[in-house]
Coordinates of C-alpha atoms in Angstrom, one line a residue:
M1 CA -109.6 97.3 182.2
S2 CA -107.4 96.0 185.1
I3 CA -105.1 93.0 184.7
S4 CA -107.1 89.8 185.0
K5 CA -106.5 87.4 187.8
G6 CA -107.3 84.5 185.5
V7 CA -110.4 82.7 184.1
A8 CA -113.2 81.3 186.1
L9 CA -115.9 79.0 184.8
I10 CA -119.1 78.7 186.9
T11 CA -121.8 76.1 186.2
G12 CA -125.5 76.8 187.0
S13 CA -124.7 80.6 186.8
A14 CA -128.0 81.8 185.3
Q15 CA -129.5 82.5 188.7
G16 CA -129.2 82.0 192.5
I17 CA -125.8 81.0 194.0
G18 CA -124.1 80.5 190.7
R19 CA -125.0 84.0 189.5
S20 CA -123.7 85.6 192.7
I21 CA -120.5 83.6 192.4
A22 CA -120.0 84.7 188.8
L23 CA -120.5 88.4 189.7
R24 CA -118.3 88.2 192.8
L25 CA -115.4 86.6 190.9
A26 CA -115.7 89.2 188.2
R27 CA -115.5 91.9 190.8
D28 CA -112.4 90.1 192.2
G29 CA -110.8 90.5 188.8
F30 CA -111.5 87.2 187.0
N31 CA -112.7 86.9 183.5
V32 CA -115.7 84.6 183.6
A33 CA -117.3 81.8 181.6
L34 CA -121.0 81.4 182.3
N35 CA -122.7 78.0 182.1
D36 CA -126.2 76.8 182.4
L37 CA -128.7 74.7 180.4
P38 CA -129.2 76.0 176.8
D39 CA -132.8 77.1 177.7
K40 CA -131.3 79.6 180.2
D41 CA -129.5 81.6 177.6
A42 CA -131.6 84.7 178.1
K43 CA -130.8 84.8 181.8
L44 CA -127.1 84.1 181.1
E45 CA -127.0 87.1 178.7
L46 CA -128.3 89.3 181.6
V47 CA -125.5 88.1 183.8
A48 CA -123.0 88.5 181.0
T49 CA -124.1 92.1 180.6
E50 CA -123.5 92.8 184.3
I51 CA -120.0 91.3 184.1
E52 CA -119.1 93.3 181.1
S53 CA -120.2 96.5 183.0
L54 CA -117.5 95.6 185.6
G55 CA -114.9 95.7 182.9
R56 CA -114.2 92.0 182.7
Q57 CA -114.3 89.6 179.7
V58 CA -117.1 87.1 179.7
C59 CA -118.4 84.3 177.5
I60 CA -121.4 81.9 177.6
V61 CA -120.8 78.2 177.4
P62 CA -124.2 76.4 177.6
A63 CA -124.1 72.7 178.5
D64 CA -125.9 70.0 180.4
V65 CA -123.3 69.1 183.1
S66 CA -124.6 65.5 183.2
V67 CA -123.5 64.8 179.6
N68 CA -119.8 63.9 179.2
K69 CA -119.3 65.3 175.7
Q70 CA -121.0 68.6 176.6
V71 CA -118.9 69.2 179.7
K72 CA -115.7 68.6 177.7
E73 CA -116.8 71.0 175.0
M74 CA -117.9 73.5 177.7
V75 CA -114.4 73.5 179.2
D76 CA -112.7 73.6 175.8
D77 CA -114.9 76.5 174.6
A78 CA -114.1 78.5 177.8
V79 CA -110.4 78.0 177.3
T80 CA -110.6 78.9 173.6
K81 CA -112.7 82.1 174.2
L82 CA -110.9 83.4 177.3
G83 CA -107.4 82.0 177.0
G84 CA -107.3 79.4 179.8
L85 CA -108.9 78.1 182.9
D86 CA -107.8 78.9 186.5
V87 CA -111.0 78.4 188.6
M88 CA -113.7 75.8 188.0
V89 CA -116.8 76.1 190.2
A90 CA -119.1 73.1 189.8
N91 CA -122.2 74.7 191.2
A92 CA -125.1 73.4 189.2
G93 CA -127.5 71.2 191.1
V94 CA -131.1 70.0 191.5
V95 CA -133.4 68.8 194.3
T96 CA -136.5 66.7 194.2
P97 CA -137.8 66.2 197.8
A98 CA -139.5 62.9 198.5
S99 CA -139.6 60.3 201.2
L100 CA -137.4 57.3 200.7
V101 CA -140.4 54.9 200.1
S102 CA -142.2 57.3 197.8
S103 CA -139.1 58.2 195.7
T104 CA -138.5 56.8 192.3
V105 CA -135.4 55.3 190.6
E106 CA -135.8 57.9 187.8
S107 CA -135.7 60.8 190.3
W108 CA -132.6 59.2 192.1
D109 CA -130.8 58.8 188.8
H110 CA -131.6 62.4 187.6
T111 CA -130.4 63.9 190.9
F112 CA -127.1 61.9 190.8
S113 CA -126.6 62.7 187.1
V114 CA -126.6 66.4 187.8
N115 CA -125.3 66.7 191.4
A116 CA -122.6 64.0 191.4
R117 CA -121.8 63.1 187.8
G118 CA -121.8 66.8 186.8
P119 CA -119.1 67.8 189.4
Y120 CA -117.1 64.7 188.6
L121 CA -117.0 65.7 184.9
C122 CA -116.3 69.3 185.7
Y123 CA -113.4 68.3 188.1
K124 CA -112.0 65.9 185.5
Y125 CA -111.9 68.2 182.5
A126 CA -110.9 71.2 184.4
A127 CA -108.0 69.3 186.0
M128 CA -106.9 68.1 182.6
R129 CA -106.7 71.6 181.3
M130 CA -105.0 73.0 184.5
I131 CA -102.4 70.2 184.4
E132 CA -101.7 71.0 180.8
Q133 CA -101.4 74.7 181.5
G134 CA -98.9 74.1 184.3
R135 CA -99.9 77.0 186.5
G136 CA -102.0 75.3 189.1
G137 CA -105.6 76.2 189.7
R138 CA -108.7 76.0 191.9
I139 CA -111.5 73.5 191.6
I140 CA -114.5 74.1 193.8
G141 CA -117.7 72.1 194.1
A142 CA -121.1 72.5 195.6
S143 CA -121.9 70.2 198.6
S144 CA -124.5 71.2 201.1
I145 CA -125.4 71.0 204.8
A146 CA -127.3 67.9 203.5
G147 CA -123.8 66.6 202.6
K148 CA -122.9 66.5 206.3
I149 CA -126.2 65.7 208.0
G150 CA -128.9 63.3 206.7
F151 CA -132.1 65.1 205.8
P152 CA -135.5 63.3 205.9
H153 CA -137.5 63.3 202.7
N154 CA -134.4 64.2 200.7
S155 CA -132.4 60.9 200.4
S156 CA -131.2 61.4 196.8
Y157 CA -130.1 65.0 197.3
T158 CA -128.4 64.2 200.6
A159 CA -126.5 61.2 199.2
S160 CA -125.4 63.2 196.1
K161 CA -124.0 66.0 198.3
F162 CA -122.2 63.5 200.5
A163 CA -120.6 62.2 197.2
I164 CA -119.2 65.7 196.6
R165 CA -117.2 65.6 199.8
G166 CA -115.7 62.2 198.9
L167 CA -114.9 63.3 195.3
T168 CA -113.3 66.6 196.6
Q169 CA -111.1 64.8 199.1
A170 CA -109.9 62.2 196.6
A171 CA -109.3 64.8 193.9
A172 CA -107.4 67.1 196.3
I173 CA -104.9 64.3 197.1
E174 CA -104.4 63.5 193.4
L175 CA -104.1 67.0 192.1
G176 CA -102.0 68.7 194.9
Q177 CA -98.8 67.8 193.1
Y178 CA -99.9 70.1 190.2
G179 CA -100.6 73.1 192.5
I180 CA -104.3 72.5 192.1
T181 CA -106.5 72.9 195.2
V182 CA -109.9 71.2 195.4
N183 CA -112.5 72.3 197.9
S184 CA -116.2 72.4 198.3
Y185 CA -118.8 74.6 200.0
A186 CA -121.8 73.4 202.1
P187 CA -124.5 75.9 202.4
G188 CA -127.5 75.6 204.7
A189 CA -130.8 77.0 203.5
I190 CA -130.2 79.9 201.1
Q191 CA -132.8 82.1 199.5
T192 CA -132.7 81.2 195.8
P193 CA -135.2 80.2 193.1
M194 CA -134.6 76.6 193.9
T195 CA -135.8 77.0 197.5
K196 CA -138.7 79.4 196.9
N197 CA -141.3 76.6 197.5
M198 CA -139.7 76.0 200.9
M199 CA -140.5 79.6 202.1
D200 CA -143.1 80.5 204.7
E201 CA -145.2 83.6 204.6
S202 CA -142.4 85.7 206.0
G203 CA -139.9 84.6 203.5
N204 CA -138.0 82.3 205.9
V205 CA -136.8 79.0 204.6
D206 CA -138.9 76.2 206.1
F207 CA -138.1 72.6 205.0
T208 CA -140.9 71.4 207.3
R209 CA -143.4 72.6 204.8
L210 CA -142.3 69.6 202.6
I211 CA -142.5 67.0 205.3
D212 CA -145.7 65.3 206.4
D213 CA -144.3 62.7 208.9
P214 CA -144.6 64.1 212.4
C215 CA -141.3 62.7 213.6
S216 CA -139.4 64.1 210.7
R217 CA -141.1 67.5 211.2
K218 CA -140.0 67.5 214.8
W219 CA -136.4 66.7 213.9
M220 CA -136.3 69.3 211.2
M221 CA -137.8 72.0 213.6
S222 CA -135.1 71.2 216.2
L223 CA -132.4 71.5 213.5
R224 CA -133.8 74.8 212.3
E225 CA -134.1 76.3 215.8
N226 CA -130.5 75.5 216.5
V227 CA -129.1 77.3 213.6
P228 CA -126.6 79.7 215.2
I229 CA -126.9 82.7 212.8
K230 CA -130.5 83.9 212.8
H231 CA -131.0 85.4 209.4
N232 CA -131.8 84.0 206.0
G233 CA -128.8 82.9 204.0
Q234 CA -128.2 84.9 200.8
P235 CA -126.4 83.8 197.6
E236 CA -123.8 86.5 198.3
D237 CA -122.9 84.8 201.5
I238 CA -121.8 81.7 199.6
A239 CA -120.1 83.8 196.9
S240 CA -117.8 85.3 199.5
I241 CA -116.7 81.8 200.6
V242 CA -116.0 80.8 197.0
S243 CA -114.1 84.2 196.5
Y244 CA -111.7 83.2 199.2
L245 CA -111.2 79.6 198.1
A246 CA -110.5 80.9 194.6
S247 CA -107.9 83.4 195.8
K248 CA -104.1 83.1 196.1
E249 CA -104.4 83.4 199.8
A250 CA -106.2 80.0 199.9
H251 CA -103.3 78.2 198.2
F252 CA -102.7 76.0 201.3
I253 CA -106.3 74.9 201.8
T254 CA -107.4 71.8 200.0
G255 CA -109.7 68.8 200.5
Q256 CA -112.1 70.8 202.7
C257 CA -115.8 71.2 202.8
V258 CA -116.6 74.7 204.1
G259 CA -120.0 75.4 205.7

């Protein structure tokens, strides 16, 4: 086994982007703590087996990222099992498309509890450990293209991803003195289990399938047609961005939202 580059914890790593990030960081030389909801344990075990085959140490730390106590225990468990924490990737997220007028308070609160409170808790407890360790670190959160441009029929998701940009910038200013960088990534449409109901018959991501309002559909079609790179985004594309942000080479980049 080669010398480890450190320990990385990735939330929402049972599938999709989180799984790809976990595997990429393992290939980069990190030992990995895998997180997802407790009912995803079987999928996490499969990811853990893949990481072990790469010669890296791995542990599973299930938790609901919206619950304060569980996030603290998740971070503590990762540190205990793997010997520290150098990279936190707050990747877990949910989306429940609905128009503003048809959306519910319950849906809004659930989206924010996972997409905004979750990263806040991950940033907080990871930072506490990294400060205590005294060797710096990398904190990386999941924003979205919807965190830069308002998307119709997606107000709660859009607002929660804008929140990640603000959280990231504020945390970057606070934590820079400790050698901790804080950045986020902002994917467009990526082929994952979360977006499978947005695919057309050819497998292309098509958010217009979720939008009944003609004006919103026209706006979304224009946005989609002006995407500069004309291929479906893959989880591995995002993993490569996270790989760089987690690397030593990115030590002078902080407070950014890449995407």
